[in-house]
PDB file of N, CA and C in Angstrom:
ATOM      1  N   PRO V   1       0.829  -1.208   0.000  1.00 74.00           N
ATOM      2  CA  PRO V   1       0.000   0.000   0.000  1.00 74.00           C
ATOM      3  C   PRO V   1       0.864   1.260   0.000  1.00 74.00           C
ATOM      4  N   VAL V   2       0.358   2.290  -0.608  1.00 81.00           N
ATOM      5  CA  VAL V   2       1.040   3.577  -0.663  1.00 81.00           C
ATOM      6  C   VAL V   2       0.802   4.312   0.649  1.00 81.00           C
ATOM      7  N   VAL V   3       1.874   4.809   1.239  1.00 78.00           N
ATOM      8  CA  VAL V   3       1.777   5.524   2.502  1.00 78.00           C
ATOM      9  C   VAL V   3       2.350   6.928   2.316  1.00 78.00           C
ATOM     10  N   ASP V   4       1.604   7.929   2.724  1.00 77.00           N
ATOM     11  CA  ASP V   4       2.074   9.311   2.676  1.00 77.00           C
ATOM     12  C   ASP V   4       2.333   9.757   4.108  1.00 77.00           C
ATOM     13  N   PRO V   5       3.620   9.846   4.514  1.00 78.00           N
ATOM     14  CA  PRO V   5       3.902  10.227   5.895  1.00 78.00           C
ATOM     15  C   PRO V   5       3.602  11.697   6.183  1.00 78.00           C
ATOM     16  N   GLY V   6       3.327  12.485   5.150  1.00 80.00           N
ATOM     17  CA  GLY V   6       2.991  13.887   5.358  1.00 80.00           C
ATOM     18  C   GLY V   6       4.173  14.752   5.741  1.00 80.00           C
ATOM     19  N   GLU V   7       5.364  14.302   5.393  1.00 83.00           N
ATOM     20  CA  GLU V   7       6.536  15.109   5.707  1.00 83.00           C
ATOM     21  C   GLU V   7       7.528  15.061   4.566  1.00 83.00           C
ATOM     22  N   PHE V   8       8.413  16.036   4.568  1.00 83.00           N
ATOM     23  CA  PHE V   8       9.483  16.079   3.577  1.00 83.00           C
ATOM     24  C   PHE V   8      10.708  16.672   4.237  1.00 83.00           C
ATOM     25  N   SER V   9      11.829  16.578   3.570  1.00 83.00           N
ATOM     26  CA  SER V   9      13.060  17.123   4.144  1.00 83.00           C
ATOM     27  C   SER V   9      13.794  17.973   3.116  1.00 83.00           C
ATOM     28  N   ILE V  10      14.625  18.849   3.636  1.00 83.00           N
ATOM     29  CA  ILE V  10      15.464  19.722   2.815  1.00 83.00           C
ATOM     30  C   ILE V  10      16.899  19.561   3.308  1.00 83.00           C
ATOM     31  N   ASP V  11      17.801  19.248   2.401  1.00 83.00           N
ATOM     32  CA  ASP V  11      19.225  19.175   2.715  1.00 83.00           C
ATOM     33  C   ASP V  11      19.916  20.363   2.060  1.00 83.00           C
ATOM     34  N   ILE V  12      20.709  21.076   2.828  1.00 82.00           N
ATOM     35  CA  ILE V  12      21.424  22.241   2.317  1.00 82.00           C
ATOM     36  C   ILE V  12      22.917  22.007   2.512  1.00 82.00           C
ATOM     37  N   GLU V  13      23.678  22.099   1.435  1.00 81.00           N
ATOM     38  CA  GLU V  13      25.133  21.996   1.510  1.00 81.00           C
ATOM     39  C   GLU V  13      25.714  23.355   1.134  1.00 81.00           C
ATOM     40  N   SER V  14      26.405  23.976   2.068  1.00 80.00           N
ATOM     41  CA  SER V  14      26.979  25.300   1.837  1.00 80.00           C
ATOM     42  C   SER V  14      28.287  25.180   1.072  1.00 80.00           C
ATOM     43  N   PRO V  15      28.630  26.214   0.306  1.00 81.00           N
ATOM     44  CA  PRO V  15      29.902  26.200  -0.410  1.00 81.00           C
ATOM     45  C   PRO V  15      31.087  26.219   0.564  1.00 81.00           C
ATOM     46  N   ARG V  16      32.200  25.712   0.125  1.00 77.00           N
ATOM     47  CA  ARG V  16      33.406  25.767   0.945  1.00 77.00           C
ATOM     48  C   ARG V  16      33.682  27.201   1.358  1.00 77.00           C
ATOM     49  N   GLY V  17      34.120  27.350   2.588  1.00 78.00           N
ATOM     50  CA  GLY V  17      34.428  28.681   3.101  1.00 78.00           C
ATOM     51  C   GLY V  17      33.284  29.313   3.864  1.00 78.00           C
ATOM     52  N   THR V  18      32.092  28.733   3.752  1.00 79.00           N
ATOM     53  CA  THR V  18      30.949  29.232   4.497  1.00 79.00           C
ATOM     54  C   THR V  18      31.089  28.775   5.948  1.00 79.00           C
ATOM     55  N   THR V  19      30.906  29.677   6.870  1.00 78.00           N
ATOM     56  CA  THR V  19      31.025  29.296   8.281  1.00 78.00           C
ATOM     57  C   THR V  19      29.756  28.589   8.739  1.00 78.00           C
ATOM     58  N   LEU V  20      29.884  27.843   9.814  1.00 76.00           N
ATOM     59  CA  LEU V  20      28.723  27.159  10.366  1.00 76.00           C
ATOM     60  C   LEU V  20      27.659  28.164  10.793  1.00 76.00           C
ATOM     61  N   SER V  21      28.079  29.300  11.330  1.00 81.00           N
ATOM     62  CA  SER V  21      27.102  30.309  11.750  1.00 81.00           C
ATOM     63  C   SER V  21      26.359  30.900  10.544  1.00 81.00           C
ATOM     64  N   GLU V  22      27.033  31.067   9.405  1.00 84.00           N
ATOM     65  CA  GLU V  22      26.364  31.550   8.199  1.00 84.00           C
ATOM     66  C   GLU V  22      25.369  30.511   7.681  1.00 84.00           C
ATOM     67  N   SER V  23      25.775  29.247   7.676  1.00 81.00           N
ATOM     68  CA  SER V  23      24.881  28.176   7.239  1.00 81.00           C
ATOM     69  C   SER V  23      23.671  28.068   8.160  1.00 81.00           C
ATOM     70  N   SER V  24      23.908  28.174   9.454  1.00 81.00           N
ATOM     71  CA  SER V  24      22.820  28.094  10.425  1.00 81.00           C
ATOM     72  C   SER V  24      21.851  29.259  10.254  1.00 81.00           C
ATOM     73  N   ALA V  25      22.375  30.438   9.987  1.00 87.00           N
ATOM     74  CA  ALA V  25      21.515  31.612   9.797  1.00 87.00           C
ATOM     75  C   ALA V  25      20.589  31.414   8.598  1.00 87.00           C
ATOM     76  N   LEU V  26      21.122  30.876   7.501  1.00 86.00           N
ATOM     77  CA  LEU V  26      20.292  30.608   6.328  1.00 86.00           C
ATOM     78  C   LEU V  26      19.213  29.583   6.665  1.00 86.00           C
ATOM     79  N   SER V  27      19.607  28.518   7.339  1.00 84.00           N
ATOM     80  CA  SER V  27      18.658  27.470   7.711  1.00 84.00           C
ATOM     81  C   SER V  27      17.568  28.006   8.629  1.00 84.00           C
ATOM     82  N   GLN V  28      17.935  28.885   9.541  1.00 87.00           N
ATOM     83  CA  GLN V  28      16.952  29.465  10.460  1.00 87.00           C
ATOM     84  C   GLN V  28      15.967  30.360   9.725  1.00 87.00           C
ATOM     85  N   ARG V  29      16.426  31.063   8.678  1.00 90.00           N
ATOM     86  CA  ARG V  29      15.504  31.875   7.871  1.00 90.00           C
ATOM     87  C   ARG V  29      14.495  30.975   7.158  1.00 90.00           C
ATOM     88  N   ILE V  30      14.972  29.851   6.640  1.00 87.00           N
ATOM     89  CA  ILE V  30      14.074  28.909   5.975  1.00 87.00           C
ATOM     90  C   ILE V  30      13.086  28.328   6.989  1.00 87.00           C
ATOM     91  N   GLU V  31      13.595  27.970   8.176  1.00 87.00           N
ATOM     92  CA  GLU V  31      12.734  27.442   9.236  1.00 87.00           C
ATOM     93  C   GLU V  31      11.638  28.443   9.598  1.00 87.00           C
ATOM     94  N   THR V  32      11.989  29.686   9.790  1.00 91.00           N
ATOM     95  CA  THR V  32      11.022  30.732  10.131  1.00 91.00           C
ATOM     96  C   THR V  32       9.964  30.867   9.051  1.00 91.00           C
ATOM     97  N   PHE V  33      10.394  30.862   7.785  1.00 91.00           N
ATOM     98  CA  PHE V  33       9.472  30.952   6.655  1.00 91.00           C
ATOM     99  C   PHE V  33       8.480  29.793   6.680  1.00 91.00           C
ATOM    100  N   LEU V  34       8.994  28.566   6.866  1.00 88.00           N
ATOM    101  CA  LEU V  34       8.137  27.386   6.848  1.00 88.00           C
ATOM    102  C   LEU V  34       7.145  27.377   8.004  1.00 88.00           C
ATOM    103  N   LEU V  35       7.584  27.805   9.180  1.00 88.00           N
ATOM    104  CA  LEU V  35       6.711  27.772  10.349  1.00 88.00           C
ATOM    105  C   LEU V  35       5.551  28.762  10.254  1.00 88.00           C
ATOM    106  N   LYS V  36       5.628  29.707   9.335  1.00 92.00           N
ATOM    107  CA  LYS V  36       4.530  30.651   9.124  1.00 92.00           C
ATOM    108  C   LYS V  36       3.416  30.038   8.292  1.00 92.00           C
ATOM    109  N   LYS V  37       3.679  28.881   7.683  1.00 89.00           N
ATOM    110  CA  LYS V  37       2.670  28.215   6.858  1.00 89.00           C
ATOM    111  C   LYS V  37       1.710  27.445   7.770  1.00 89.00           C
ATOM    112  N   PRO V  38       0.413  27.601   7.583  1.00 90.00           N
ATOM    113  CA  PRO V  38      -0.554  26.966   8.483  1.00 90.00           C
ATOM    114  C   PRO V  38      -0.538  25.436   8.426  1.00 90.00           C
ATOM    115  N   TYR V  39      -0.054  24.872   7.345  1.00 87.00           N
ATOM    116  CA  TYR V  39      -0.041  23.419   7.192  1.00 87.00           C
ATOM    117  C   TYR V  39       1.225  22.766   7.731  1.00 87.00           C
ATOM    118  N   VAL V  40       2.169  23.564   8.231  1.00 88.00           N
ATOM    119  CA  VAL V  40       3.409  23.018   8.788  1.00 88.00           C
ATOM    120  C   VAL V  40       3.238  22.846  10.294  1.00 88.00           C
ATOM    121  N   LYS V  41       3.367  21.605  10.776  1.00 86.00           N
ATOM    122  CA  LYS V  41       3.231  21.316  12.200  1.00 86.00           C
ATOM    123  C   LYS V  41       4.528  21.585  12.953  1.00 86.00           C
ATOM    124  N   TYR V  42       5.632  21.163  12.371  1.00 84.00           N
ATOM    125  CA  TYR V  42       6.923  21.369  13.020  1.00 84.00           C
ATOM    126  C   TYR V  42       8.039  21.350  11.990  1.00 84.00           C
ATOM    127  N   VAL V  43       9.172  21.904  12.384  1.00 86.00           N
ATOM    128  CA  VAL V  43      10.395  21.867  11.584  1.00 86.00           C
ATOM    129  C   VAL V  43      11.522  21.450  12.513  1.00 86.00           C
ATOM    130  N   LEU V  44      12.201  20.394  12.149  1.00 83.00           N
ATOM    131  CA  LEU V  44      13.375  19.940  12.884  1.00 83.00           C
ATOM    132  C   LEU V  44      14.601  20.401  12.106  1.00 83.00           C
ATOM    133  N   LEU V  45      15.447  21.182  12.745  1.00 81.00           N
ATOM    134  CA  LEU V  45      16.621  21.755  12.084  1.00 81.00           C
ATOM    135  C   LEU V  45      17.882  21.243  12.744  1.00 81.00           C
ATOM    136  N   ARG V  46      18.799  20.732  11.915  1.00 80.00           N
ATOM    137  CA  ARG V  46      20.114  20.305  12.403  1.00 80.00           C
ATOM    138  C   ARG V  46      21.163  20.863  11.463  1.00 80.00           C
ATOM    139  N   SER V  47      22.195  21.483  12.021  1.00 76.00           N
ATOM    140  CA  SER V  47      23.314  21.995  11.232  1.00 76.00           C
ATOM    141  C   SER V  47      24.590  21.405  11.794  1.00 76.00           C
ATOM    142  N   ARG V  48      25.528  21.093  10.897  1.00 74.00           N
ATOM    143  CA  ARG V  48      26.792  20.538  11.356  1.00 74.00           C
ATOM    144  C   ARG V  48      27.871  20.762  10.320  1.00 74.00           C
ATOM    145  N   THR V  49      29.104  20.608  10.759  1.00 72.00           N
ATOM    146  CA  THR V  49      30.261  20.719   9.882  1.00 72.00           C
ATOM    147  C   THR V  49      30.867  19.340   9.687  1.00 72.00           C
ATOM    148  N   ILE V  50      31.144  19.004   8.437  1.00 69.00           N
ATOM    149  CA  ILE V  50      31.772  17.724   8.107  1.00 69.00           C
ATOM    150  C   ILE V  50      33.192  18.022   7.630  1.00 69.00           C
ATOM    151  N   LYS V  51      34.168  17.428   8.278  1.00 68.00           N
ATOM    152  CA  LYS V  51      35.558  17.586   7.849  1.00 68.00           C
ATOM    153  C   LYS V  51      36.008  16.284   7.212  1.00 68.00           C
ATOM    154  N   SER V  52      36.555  16.405   6.033  1.00 63.00           N
ATOM    155  CA  SER V  52      37.022  15.240   5.303  1.00 63.00           C
ATOM    156  C   SER V  52      38.484  14.985   5.617  1.00 63.00           C
ATOM    157  N   GLU V  53      38.838  13.729   5.808  1.00 64.00           N
ATOM    158  CA  GLU V  53      40.236  13.378   6.066  1.00 64.00           C
ATOM    159  C   GLU V  53      41.099  13.605   4.836  1.00 64.00           C
ATOM    160  N   SER V  54      40.496  13.552   3.657  1.00 57.00           N
ATOM    161  CA  SER V  54      41.251  13.706   2.421  1.00 57.00           C
ATOM    162  C   SER V  54      41.352  15.159   1.953  1.00 57.00           C
ATOM    163  N   SER V  55      40.789  16.083   2.730  1.00 53.00           N
ATOM    164  CA  SER V  55      40.790  17.493   2.323  1.00 53.00           C
ATOM    165  C   SER V  55      40.984  18.384   3.540  1.00 53.00           C
ATOM    166  N   VAL V  56      41.609  19.522   3.306  1.00 53.00           N
ATOM    167  CA  VAL V  56      41.782  20.488   4.394  1.00 53.00           C
ATOM    168  C   VAL V  56      40.525  21.326   4.572  1.00 53.00           C
ATOM    169  N   HIS V  57      39.595  21.182   3.650  1.00 52.00           N
ATOM    170  CA  HIS V  57      38.358  21.956   3.700  1.00 52.00           C
ATOM    171  C   HIS V  57      37.274  21.191   4.450  1.00 52.00           C
ATOM    172  N   SER V  58      36.363  21.939   5.009  1.00 58.00           N
ATOM    173  CA  SER V  58      35.198  21.330   5.652  1.00 58.00           C
ATOM    174  C   SER V  58      33.946  21.825   4.930  1.00 58.00           C
ATOM    175  N   THR V  59      32.878  21.084   5.074  1.00 61.00           N
ATOM    176  CA  THR V  59      31.621  21.431   4.430  1.00 61.00           C
ATOM    177  C   THR V  59      30.543  21.522   5.499  1.00 61.00           C
ATOM    178  N   ASP V  60      29.734  22.570   5.419  1.00 69.00           N
ATOM    179  CA  ASP V  60      28.631  22.744   6.353  1.00 69.00           C
ATOM    180  C   ASP V  60      27.350  22.217   5.715  1.00 69.00           C
ATOM    181  N   TYR V  61      26.607  21.446   6.501  1.00 68.00           N
ATOM    182  CA  TYR V  61      25.342  20.883   6.064  1.00 68.00           C
ATOM    183  C   TYR V  61      24.249  21.304   7.029  1.00 68.00           C
ATOM    184  N   SER V  62      23.070  21.504   6.472  1.00 75.00           N
ATOM    185  CA  SER V  62      21.877  21.704   7.296  1.00 75.00           C
ATOM    186  C   SER V  62      20.819  20.760   6.770  1.00 75.00           C
ATOM    187  N   PHE V  63      20.034  20.238   7.692  1.00 73.00           N
ATOM    188  CA  PHE V  63      18.966  19.306   7.365  1.00 73.00           C
ATOM    189  C   PHE V  63      17.707  19.807   8.054  1.00 73.00           C
ATOM    190  N   LEU V  64      16.630  19.920   7.289  1.00 71.00           N
ATOM    191  CA  LEU V  64      15.346  20.311   7.851  1.00 71.00           C
ATOM    192  C   LEU V  64      14.323  19.228   7.554  1.00 71.00           C
ATOM    193  N   CYS V  65      13.634  18.771   8.551  1.00 76.00           N
ATOM    194  CA  CYS V  65      12.551  17.807   8.390  1.00 76.00           C
ATOM    195  C   CYS V  65      11.251  18.532   8.691  1.00 76.00           C
ATOM    196  N   ILE V  66      10.319  18.493   7.766  1.00 78.00           N
ATOM    197  CA  ILE V  66       9.096  19.294   7.871  1.00 78.00           C
ATOM    198  C   ILE V  66       7.873  18.388   7.836  1.00 78.00           C
ATOM    199  N   GLU V  67       6.964  18.612   8.765  1.00 77.00           N
ATOM    200  CA  GLU V  67       5.677  17.918   8.726  1.00 77.00           C
ATOM    201  C   GLU V  67       4.583  18.948   8.790  1.00 77.00           C
TER     202      GLU V  67
END
């Protein structure tokens, strides 16, 4: 049977050189926008920095889960 969980997610990968605070600020703006929609029950926001062993650069990711 087809099941619609009623939720979706957004993954955001910031360009190299973007700070975690800059990535978080963007994600928080998106969260605020979504929470103003009457059909959105909640937004789960997680931001983190991933450092690769093969690179001196790190990448900032944000994940939003929306229901």
